[in-house]
XYZ file of C-alpha atoms in Angstrom:
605
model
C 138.933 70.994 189.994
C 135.413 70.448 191.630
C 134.947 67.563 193.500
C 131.770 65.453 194.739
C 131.914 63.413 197.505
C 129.284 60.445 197.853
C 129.012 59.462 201.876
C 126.216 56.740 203.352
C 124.584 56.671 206.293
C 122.561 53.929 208.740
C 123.625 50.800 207.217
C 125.790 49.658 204.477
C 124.874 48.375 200.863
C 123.050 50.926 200.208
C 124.181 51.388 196.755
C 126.491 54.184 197.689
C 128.623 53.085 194.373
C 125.472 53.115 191.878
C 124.490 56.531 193.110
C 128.464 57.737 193.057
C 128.526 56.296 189.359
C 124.964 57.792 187.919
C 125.848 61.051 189.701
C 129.117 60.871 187.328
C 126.385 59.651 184.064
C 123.938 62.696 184.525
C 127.100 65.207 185.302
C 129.141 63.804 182.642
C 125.778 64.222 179.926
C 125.748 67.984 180.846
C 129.190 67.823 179.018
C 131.427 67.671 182.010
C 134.857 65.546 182.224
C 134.545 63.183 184.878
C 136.909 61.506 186.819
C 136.354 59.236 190.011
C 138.076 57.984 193.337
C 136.910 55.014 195.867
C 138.034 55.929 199.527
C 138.354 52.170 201.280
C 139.205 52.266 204.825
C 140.371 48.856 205.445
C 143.879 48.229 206.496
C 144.470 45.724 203.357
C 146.426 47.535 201.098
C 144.823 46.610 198.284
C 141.891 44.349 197.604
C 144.116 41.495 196.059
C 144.383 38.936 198.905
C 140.597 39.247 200.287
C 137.786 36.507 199.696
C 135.244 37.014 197.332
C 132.420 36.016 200.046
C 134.454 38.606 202.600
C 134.318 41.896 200.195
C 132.705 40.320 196.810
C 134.939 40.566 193.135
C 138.492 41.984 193.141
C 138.223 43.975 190.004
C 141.361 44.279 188.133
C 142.716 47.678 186.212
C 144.427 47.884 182.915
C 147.457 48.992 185.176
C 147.053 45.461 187.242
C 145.730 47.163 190.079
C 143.247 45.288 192.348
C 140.475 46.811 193.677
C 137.151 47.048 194.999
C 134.412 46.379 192.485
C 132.977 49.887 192.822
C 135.616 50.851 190.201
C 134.355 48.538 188.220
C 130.988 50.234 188.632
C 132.446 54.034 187.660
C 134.142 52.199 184.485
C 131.268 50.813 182.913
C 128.794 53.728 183.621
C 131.324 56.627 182.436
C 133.808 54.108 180.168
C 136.844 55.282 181.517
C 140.193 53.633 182.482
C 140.848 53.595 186.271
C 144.402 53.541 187.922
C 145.526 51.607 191.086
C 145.999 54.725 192.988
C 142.118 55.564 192.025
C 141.172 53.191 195.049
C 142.414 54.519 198.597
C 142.847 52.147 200.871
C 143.966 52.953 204.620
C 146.774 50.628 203.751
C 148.195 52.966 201.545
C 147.767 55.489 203.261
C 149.464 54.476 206.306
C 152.207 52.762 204.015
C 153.255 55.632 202.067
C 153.348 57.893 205.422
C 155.849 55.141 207.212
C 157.747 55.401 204.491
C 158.446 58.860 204.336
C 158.989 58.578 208.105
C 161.539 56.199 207.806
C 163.236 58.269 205.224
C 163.340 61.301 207.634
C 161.169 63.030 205.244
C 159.475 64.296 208.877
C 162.564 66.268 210.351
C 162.230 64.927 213.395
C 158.525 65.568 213.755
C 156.379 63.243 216.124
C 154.158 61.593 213.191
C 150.337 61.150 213.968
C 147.372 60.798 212.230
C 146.355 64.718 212.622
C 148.477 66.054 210.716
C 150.180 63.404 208.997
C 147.670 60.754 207.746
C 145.154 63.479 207.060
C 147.521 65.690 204.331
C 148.276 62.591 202.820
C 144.890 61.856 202.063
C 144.057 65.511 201.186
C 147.119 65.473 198.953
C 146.662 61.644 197.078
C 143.415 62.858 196.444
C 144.259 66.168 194.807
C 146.951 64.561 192.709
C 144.875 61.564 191.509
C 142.113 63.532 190.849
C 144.376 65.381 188.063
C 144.762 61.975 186.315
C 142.954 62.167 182.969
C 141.503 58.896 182.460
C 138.809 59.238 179.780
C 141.396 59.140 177.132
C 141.619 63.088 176.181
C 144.444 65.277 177.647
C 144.270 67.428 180.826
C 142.673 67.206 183.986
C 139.003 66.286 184.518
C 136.552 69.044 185.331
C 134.432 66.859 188.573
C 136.001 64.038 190.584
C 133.271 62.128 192.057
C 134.724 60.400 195.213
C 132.790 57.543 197.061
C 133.388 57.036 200.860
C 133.137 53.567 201.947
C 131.242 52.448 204.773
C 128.912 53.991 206.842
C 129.266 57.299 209.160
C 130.098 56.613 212.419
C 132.456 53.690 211.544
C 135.695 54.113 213.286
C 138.020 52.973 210.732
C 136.843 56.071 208.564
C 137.169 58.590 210.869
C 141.017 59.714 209.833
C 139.254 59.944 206.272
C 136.406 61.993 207.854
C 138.541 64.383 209.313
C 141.089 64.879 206.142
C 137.735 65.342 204.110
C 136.571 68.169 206.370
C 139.545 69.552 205.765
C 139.628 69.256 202.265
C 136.174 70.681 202.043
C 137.660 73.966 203.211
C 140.816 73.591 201.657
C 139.257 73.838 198.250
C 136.738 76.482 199.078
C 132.959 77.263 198.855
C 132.080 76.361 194.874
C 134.243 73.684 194.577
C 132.935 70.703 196.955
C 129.881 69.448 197.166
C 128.459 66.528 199.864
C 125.842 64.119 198.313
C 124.920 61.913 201.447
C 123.085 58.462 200.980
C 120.913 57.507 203.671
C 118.055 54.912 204.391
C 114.170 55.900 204.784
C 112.818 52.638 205.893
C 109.094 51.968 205.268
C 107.916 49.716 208.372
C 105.563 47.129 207.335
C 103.357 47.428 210.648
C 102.548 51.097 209.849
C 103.687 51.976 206.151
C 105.037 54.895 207.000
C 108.179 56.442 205.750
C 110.729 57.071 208.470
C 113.169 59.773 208.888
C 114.611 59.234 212.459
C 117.820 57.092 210.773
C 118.859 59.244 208.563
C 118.550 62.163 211.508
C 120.577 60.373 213.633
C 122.852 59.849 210.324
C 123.347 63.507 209.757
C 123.659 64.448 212.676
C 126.692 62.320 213.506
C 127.890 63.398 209.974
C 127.258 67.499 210.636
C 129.229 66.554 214.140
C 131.996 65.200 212.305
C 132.386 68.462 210.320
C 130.832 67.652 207.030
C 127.600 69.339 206.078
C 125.189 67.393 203.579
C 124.883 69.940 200.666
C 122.397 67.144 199.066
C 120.323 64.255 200.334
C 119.550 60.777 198.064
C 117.208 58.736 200.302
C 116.722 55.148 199.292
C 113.331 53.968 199.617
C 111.323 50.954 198.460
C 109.137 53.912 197.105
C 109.558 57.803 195.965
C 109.834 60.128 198.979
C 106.139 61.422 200.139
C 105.864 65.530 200.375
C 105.830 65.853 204.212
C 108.683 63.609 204.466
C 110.723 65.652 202.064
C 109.575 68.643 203.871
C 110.627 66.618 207.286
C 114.019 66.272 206.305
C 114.545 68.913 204.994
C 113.971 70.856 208.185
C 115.818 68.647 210.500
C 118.335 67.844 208.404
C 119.040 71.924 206.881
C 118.778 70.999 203.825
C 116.417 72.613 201.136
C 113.817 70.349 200.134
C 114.948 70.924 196.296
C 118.177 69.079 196.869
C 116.784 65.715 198.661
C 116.144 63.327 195.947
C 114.989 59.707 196.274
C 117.049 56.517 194.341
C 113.303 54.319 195.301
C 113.200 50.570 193.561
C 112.759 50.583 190.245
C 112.645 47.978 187.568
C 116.837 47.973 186.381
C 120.039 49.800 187.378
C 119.989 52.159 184.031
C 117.373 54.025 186.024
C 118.497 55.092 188.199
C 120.962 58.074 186.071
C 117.454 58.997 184.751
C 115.883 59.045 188.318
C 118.346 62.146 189.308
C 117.758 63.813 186.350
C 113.939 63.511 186.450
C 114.650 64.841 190.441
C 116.915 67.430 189.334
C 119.631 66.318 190.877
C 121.729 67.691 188.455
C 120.631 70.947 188.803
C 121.164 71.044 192.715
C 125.192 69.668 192.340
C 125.997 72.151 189.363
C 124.558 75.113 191.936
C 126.624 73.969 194.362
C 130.090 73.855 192.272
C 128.771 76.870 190.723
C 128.586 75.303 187.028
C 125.486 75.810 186.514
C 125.894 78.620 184.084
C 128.604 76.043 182.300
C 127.339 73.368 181.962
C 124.470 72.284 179.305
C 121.121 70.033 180.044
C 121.843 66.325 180.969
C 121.374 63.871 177.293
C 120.616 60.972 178.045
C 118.763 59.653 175.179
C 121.076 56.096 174.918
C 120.461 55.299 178.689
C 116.506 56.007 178.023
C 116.640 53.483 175.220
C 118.951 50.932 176.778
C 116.624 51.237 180.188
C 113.439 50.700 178.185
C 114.503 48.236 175.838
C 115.739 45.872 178.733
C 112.318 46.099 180.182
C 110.150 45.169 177.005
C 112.784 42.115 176.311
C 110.723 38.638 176.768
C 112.704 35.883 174.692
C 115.069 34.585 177.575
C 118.446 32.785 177.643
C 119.632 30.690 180.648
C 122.955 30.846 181.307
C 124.485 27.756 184.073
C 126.906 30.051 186.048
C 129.184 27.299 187.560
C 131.546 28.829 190.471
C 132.095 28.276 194.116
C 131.218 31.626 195.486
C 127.325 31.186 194.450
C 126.392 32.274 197.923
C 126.747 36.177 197.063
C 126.116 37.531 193.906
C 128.658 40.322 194.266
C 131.616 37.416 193.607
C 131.135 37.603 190.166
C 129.680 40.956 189.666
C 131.567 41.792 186.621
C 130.738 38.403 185.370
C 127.159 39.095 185.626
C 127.389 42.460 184.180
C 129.370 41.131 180.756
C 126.526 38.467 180.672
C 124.009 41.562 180.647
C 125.361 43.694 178.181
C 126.197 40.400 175.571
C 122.234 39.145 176.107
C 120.582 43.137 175.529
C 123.088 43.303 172.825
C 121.661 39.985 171.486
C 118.195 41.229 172.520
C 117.806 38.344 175.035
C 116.176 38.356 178.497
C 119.192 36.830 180.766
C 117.988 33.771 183.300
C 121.156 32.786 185.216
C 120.992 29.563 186.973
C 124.137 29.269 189.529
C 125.247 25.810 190.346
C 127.478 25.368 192.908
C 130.512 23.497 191.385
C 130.351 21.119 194.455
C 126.976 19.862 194.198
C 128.012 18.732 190.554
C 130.548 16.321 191.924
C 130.185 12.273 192.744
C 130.317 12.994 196.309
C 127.486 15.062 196.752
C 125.366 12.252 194.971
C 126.295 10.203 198.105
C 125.818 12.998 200.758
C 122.919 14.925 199.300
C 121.310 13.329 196.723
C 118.798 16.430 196.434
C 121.443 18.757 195.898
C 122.941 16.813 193.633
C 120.065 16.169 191.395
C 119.011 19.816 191.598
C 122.643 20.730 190.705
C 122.577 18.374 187.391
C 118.859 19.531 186.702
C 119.801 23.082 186.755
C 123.217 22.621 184.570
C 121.274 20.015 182.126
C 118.487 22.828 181.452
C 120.728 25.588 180.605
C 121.153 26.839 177.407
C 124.645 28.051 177.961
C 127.442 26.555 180.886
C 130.037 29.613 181.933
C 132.916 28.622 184.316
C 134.110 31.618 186.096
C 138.102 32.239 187.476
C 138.337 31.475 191.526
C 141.118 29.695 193.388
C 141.817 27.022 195.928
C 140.899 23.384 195.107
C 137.313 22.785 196.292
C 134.549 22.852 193.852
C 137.298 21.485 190.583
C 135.652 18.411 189.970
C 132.183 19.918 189.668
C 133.776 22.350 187.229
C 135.550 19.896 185.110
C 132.377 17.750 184.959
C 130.660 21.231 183.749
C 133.123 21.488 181.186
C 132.744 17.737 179.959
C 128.825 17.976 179.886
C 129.452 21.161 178.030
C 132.056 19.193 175.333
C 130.311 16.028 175.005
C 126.545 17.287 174.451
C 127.748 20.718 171.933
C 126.277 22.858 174.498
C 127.988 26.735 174.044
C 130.503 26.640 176.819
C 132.936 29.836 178.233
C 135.657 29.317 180.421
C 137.432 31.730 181.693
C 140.984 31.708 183.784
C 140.329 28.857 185.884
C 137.502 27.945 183.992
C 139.832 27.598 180.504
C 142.676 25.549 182.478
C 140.041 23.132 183.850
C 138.762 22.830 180.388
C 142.198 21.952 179.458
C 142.545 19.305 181.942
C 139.008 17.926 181.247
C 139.949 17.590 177.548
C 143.797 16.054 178.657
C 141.587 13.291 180.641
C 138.445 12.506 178.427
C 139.798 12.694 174.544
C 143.555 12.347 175.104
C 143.018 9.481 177.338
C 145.399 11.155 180.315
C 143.702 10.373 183.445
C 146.435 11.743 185.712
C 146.181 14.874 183.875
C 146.117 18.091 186.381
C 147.238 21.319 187.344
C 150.189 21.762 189.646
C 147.918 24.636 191.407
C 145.937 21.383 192.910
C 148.313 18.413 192.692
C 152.210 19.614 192.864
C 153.487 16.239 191.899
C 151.165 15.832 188.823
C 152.790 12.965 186.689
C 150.708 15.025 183.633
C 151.051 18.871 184.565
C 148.886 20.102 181.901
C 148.969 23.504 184.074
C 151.856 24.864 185.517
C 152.908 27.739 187.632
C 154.148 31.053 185.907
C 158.368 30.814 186.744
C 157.736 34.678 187.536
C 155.477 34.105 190.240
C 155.912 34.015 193.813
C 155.090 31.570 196.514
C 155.812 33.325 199.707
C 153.864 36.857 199.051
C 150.464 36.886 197.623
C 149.436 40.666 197.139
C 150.311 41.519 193.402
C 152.430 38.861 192.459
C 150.210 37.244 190.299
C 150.413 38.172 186.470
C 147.936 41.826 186.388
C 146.877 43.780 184.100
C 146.713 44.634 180.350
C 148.083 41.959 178.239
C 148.280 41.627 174.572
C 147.012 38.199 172.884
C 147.838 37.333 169.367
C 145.186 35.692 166.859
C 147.054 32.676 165.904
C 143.909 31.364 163.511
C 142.520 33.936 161.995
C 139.936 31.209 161.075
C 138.475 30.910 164.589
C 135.111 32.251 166.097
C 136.986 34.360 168.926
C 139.117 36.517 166.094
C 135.723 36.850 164.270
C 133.914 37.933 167.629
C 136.864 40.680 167.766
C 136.155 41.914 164.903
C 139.235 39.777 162.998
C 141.970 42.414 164.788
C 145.438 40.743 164.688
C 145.681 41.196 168.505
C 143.576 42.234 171.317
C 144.453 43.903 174.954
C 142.971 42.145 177.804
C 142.811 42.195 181.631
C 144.587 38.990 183.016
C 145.207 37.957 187.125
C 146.391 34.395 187.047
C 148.830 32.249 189.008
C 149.233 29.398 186.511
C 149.065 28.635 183.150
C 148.440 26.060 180.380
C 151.945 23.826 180.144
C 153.515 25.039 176.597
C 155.237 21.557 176.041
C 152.197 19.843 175.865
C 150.782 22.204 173.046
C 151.591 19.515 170.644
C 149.446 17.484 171.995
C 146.396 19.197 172.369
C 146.437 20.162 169.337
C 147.146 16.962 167.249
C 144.092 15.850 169.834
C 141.777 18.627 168.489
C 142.416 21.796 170.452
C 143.030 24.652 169.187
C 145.067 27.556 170.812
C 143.998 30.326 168.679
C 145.273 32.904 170.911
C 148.763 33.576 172.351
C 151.032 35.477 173.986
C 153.732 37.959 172.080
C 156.710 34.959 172.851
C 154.184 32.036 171.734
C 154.889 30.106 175.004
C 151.276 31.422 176.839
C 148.419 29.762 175.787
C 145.221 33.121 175.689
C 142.412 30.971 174.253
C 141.399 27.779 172.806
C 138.930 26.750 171.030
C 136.997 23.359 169.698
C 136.541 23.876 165.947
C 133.748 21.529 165.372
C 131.964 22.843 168.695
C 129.142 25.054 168.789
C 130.808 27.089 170.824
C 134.049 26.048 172.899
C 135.671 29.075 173.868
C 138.412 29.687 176.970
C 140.453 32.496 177.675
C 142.980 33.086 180.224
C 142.931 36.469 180.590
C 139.178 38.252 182.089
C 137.320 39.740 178.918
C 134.221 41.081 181.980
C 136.504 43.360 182.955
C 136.919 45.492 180.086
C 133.037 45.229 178.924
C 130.770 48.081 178.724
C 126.731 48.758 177.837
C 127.458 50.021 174.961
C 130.857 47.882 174.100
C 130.053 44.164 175.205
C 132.861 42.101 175.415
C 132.751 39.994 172.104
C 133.414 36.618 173.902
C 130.504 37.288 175.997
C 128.637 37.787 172.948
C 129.604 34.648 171.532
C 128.411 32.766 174.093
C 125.036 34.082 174.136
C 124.672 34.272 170.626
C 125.496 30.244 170.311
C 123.121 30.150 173.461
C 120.321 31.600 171.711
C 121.120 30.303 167.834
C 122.248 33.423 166.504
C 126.040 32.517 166.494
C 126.123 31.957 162.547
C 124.030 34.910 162.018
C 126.578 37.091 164.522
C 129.865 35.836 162.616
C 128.519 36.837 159.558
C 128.174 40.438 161.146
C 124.484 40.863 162.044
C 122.933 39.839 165.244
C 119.068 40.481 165.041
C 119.683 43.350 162.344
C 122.320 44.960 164.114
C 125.777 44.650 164.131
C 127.475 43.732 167.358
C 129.654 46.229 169.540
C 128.750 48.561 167.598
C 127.488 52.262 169.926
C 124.248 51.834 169.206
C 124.517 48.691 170.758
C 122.134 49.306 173.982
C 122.541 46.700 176.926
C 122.290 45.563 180.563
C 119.683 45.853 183.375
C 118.029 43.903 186.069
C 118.124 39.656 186.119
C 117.248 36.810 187.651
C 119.147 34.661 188.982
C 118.952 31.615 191.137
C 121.277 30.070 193.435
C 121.451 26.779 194.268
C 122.878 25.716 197.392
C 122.044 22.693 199.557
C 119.345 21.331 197.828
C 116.943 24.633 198.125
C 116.463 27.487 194.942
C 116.722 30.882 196.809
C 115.776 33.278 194.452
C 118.776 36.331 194.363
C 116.253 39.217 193.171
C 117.707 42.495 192.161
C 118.746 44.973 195.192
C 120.096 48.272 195.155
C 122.995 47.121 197.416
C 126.436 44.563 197.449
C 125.574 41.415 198.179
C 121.897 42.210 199.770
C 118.602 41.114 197.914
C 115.008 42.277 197.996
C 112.990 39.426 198.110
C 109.952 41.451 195.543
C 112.257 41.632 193.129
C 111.341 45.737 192.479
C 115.128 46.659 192.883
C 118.034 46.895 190.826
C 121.739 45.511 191.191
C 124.476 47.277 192.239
């Protein structure tokens, strides 16, 4: 096994997870089996129980693992299937050592972190990164692994230390250290500076880890002397410093270290370079160029309560992507904050308010994301009557289908008490109810994760169309609650169709509004399991009704094409806007989580 480790220096957000995942692309198109590990060194033990503003999206694994979106990231660039144990957190680390120390698995042995903590990383990464997870049998050939946070940090220092161990562990030819670091351009001079990343590699060559490769991240590609610079101070040939500068969308930047070589350097390193083959990448070319030439846009209302950072709903975004390229559609999204839909802001600030309604009103599309906690609701049950009443193509998804529920319980079947438990325990009409397997006391991974099978119950429906009229589908779920089975009758003698459910029949999957344009909710999280080159078809739907190809799509074309199929090419850049508080704040695309460059020359993470 080879292994590639992915650190970052200076500051965080970066894009240490891009790099980490194109490093993967370009390695993985010289015909190399890639496999890929996210070192976290918080104490939670999983990412389950953290805000969305505090870390951004939990991602969730086919295995119901939650974890940091970067995973998400290494899925959809190599189209693999992560485990749990493919995140490291210090939580587990630290777990699984007490554990054995309380089962005397120590002999009596005074445990610390040196020894201790540091084999246990050294051997959960050795035996994870034997996990084939691309589908094919035996052991990948290069296990990328991603750091998080910056040198210097003291929470990673344990994982510093194991990782200097590991390097020599393994042995010369079978590690090599990419290191991410920042060469800011200061406005006042315009000159490239390498003092940061100095200081960065320093601390890192104190720590014991040697950069065997430098990626710089610049607003622009590294100038000669500055290559020449680093490479000097920093003992690194000037050959193996590349530069991930701004460019116009994230399927780039695979093609940036291949144009750089980058390839070339790593493969040296591991000594595979008389193995491996030269880097194809002929799909991400295509995919990369046809998102740039696309003009004809489609504006999508993103209607959540985490507008404030982008990285919330990252996978969200990312479906979107894929669904409009696949549909050949430039994607606008507007996002509304849920509260400033609501009768109160009106009162409070009327702006806001206005803007909110102007914003959802001029969309061609209205998603409702998942989220928890009560604030926000009514603005998303007021998106998902607007969306109802006036045809527009609406997609709700976990909370976002149970609110649609409730919306339809109160406007059509004349229910105005209608509610979830999750929000009003003592609803007199619970039209959403709490799963009897979940648990009230512990939050982390009780809720229902994971792969889940749904069952077409109308095989007359748009969704079982979208899916390519399958008899079931596997999907990623993470829910709490769910849609009260004993009022099924009801809905649908009122008009609403469950079209997709559970192997028992008592969980409701999706519904549907025959006579809408497009009325679609699902319980489980289709973003989760879309790719570039495999949108998820629910996504699709919803941009195809949103652009008035929805007829032409169930049919089996979509501008010539057929949907989902590989040739399918998707995803890139956007541009979004958030509104918050009355003002538009443009959210352009940044190399980073959660930061944004206001020129709008970067690309997403």
């Amino acid at each position: 096994m080879k292994y590639v480790l992915v650190t970052g220096g200076v500051v965080s957000g970066l894009g240490k997870g891009v790099t980490a995942s194109s490093i993967g692309v370009v390695l993985k198109s010289c015909g190399l089996r890639i496999t890929s590990i996210k070192i976290d060194p918080y104490l939670n033990t999983d990412a389950g129980t953290m805000s969305p503003f505090e870390h951004g999206e939990v991602f969730v694994l086919d295995d119901g693992g939650e974890v940091d979106l970067d995973l998400g990231n290494y899925e959809r660039f190599l189209d693999i299937k992560l485990t749990r144990d493919n995140n490291i957190t210090t939580g587990k680390i630290y777990q699984s050592v007490l554990e054995k120390e309380r089962k005397g698995e120590y002999l009596g042995k005074t445990v610390q972190v040196v020894p201790h903590i540091t084999n246990a990383i050294q051997e959960w990464i050795e035996r994870v990164a034997m996990v084939p997870v691309d589908g094919k049998e035996g052991p990948a050939d290069v296990c990328v692994i991603e750091l998080g946070g910056t040198i210097g940090d003291i929470e990673s220092m344990p994982f510093i230390e194991a990782l200097g161990q590991f390097s020599y562990r393994v042995g010369p030819g079978n590690f090599c250290l990419v290191h991410v670091s920042l060469v800011p351009v200061l406005n006042v001079v315009g000159e490239q500076k390498t003092k940061p990343t100095q200081h960065s590699v320093r601390g890192l060559r104190g720590l014991g880890l040697t950069p065997n490769i430098l990626a710089c991240r610049s607003t622009k590609e590294l100038e000669e002397n500055v290559k020449e610079k680093l490479s000097q101070f920093c003992h690194v040939p000037a050959a193996n410093i590349v530069t991930l500068y701004d460019v116009s969308n994230i399927w780039r930047i695979p093609l940036l270290l291949r144009d750089q070589k980058a390839h070339e350097a790593i493969l040296k390193v591991l000594n595979l370079d008389s193995f491996a083959r030269g880097p194809k990448l002929d799909e991400w070319v295509a995919r990369a160029t046809l998102f740039d030439a696309l003009q004809d846009t489609v504006r999508i209302a993103m209607v959540g309560k985490y507008t404030g950072l982008s990285d919330s709903y990252l996978s969200v975004l990312k479906a979107l992507l894929h669904a409009s390229v696949d549909c050949r559609r430039k994607l606008v999204v507007d996002w509304v904050a849920s509260t400033d839909l609501e009768d109160s802001t009106a009162i409070e600030a009327p702006d806001a308010y206005k803007a909110a309604w102007d914003l959802l009103k001029g969309a061609n599309g209205v998603l409702v994301p998942g989220g928890f906690g009560d604030r926000g609701i009514q603005g998303k049950i007021l998106a998902a009557k607007y969306a109802r009443e006036n045809n527009v193509p609406y997609l709700g998804i976990c909370l976002g289908m149970q609110l649609a529920v409730v919306e339809f319980a109160r406007s059509v079947m004349n229910l105005p008490e209608a509610n979830s438990t999750e929000f009003d325990p003592n609803a007199k009409t619970p039209c959403v109810i709490f799963m009897p397997e979940g648990s009230k006391t512990h939050m982390g991974g009780t809720m229902r994760l994971g792969s889940r099978r749904t069952f077409f119950e109308v095989a007359d429906c748009k969704s079982a169309k979208l899916y390519g009229n399958v008899s079931y589908v596997d999907e990623r779920h993470r829910h709490r609650y769910e849609v009260n089975p004993d009022m099924v009758p009801e809905f649908e003698n009122a008009g609403l169709q469950f079209v997709g459910k559970d192997e028992t029949g008592r969980r409701m999957e999706i519904i549907e509004i025959p006579n809408h344009r497009y009325f679609v909710g699902a319980q489980f999280h289709p973003e989760f399991k879309s790719r570039p080159s495999k949108p998820s078809p629910l996504f699709v739907g919803l941009i195809a009704a949103s652009s008035g190809q929805l007829d032409r799509l169930l049919q089996g074309s979509c501008n010539g094409h057929v949907v989902s199929t590989k040739h399918s090419l998707s995803n890139g850049a956007y541009t979004s806007t958030v509104h918050q508080n009355g003002h538009a704040k443009k959210l352009a695309n940044g190399l980073s989580n959660g930061t944004y460059y206001p020129n709008g020359n970067g690309v997403h993470a």
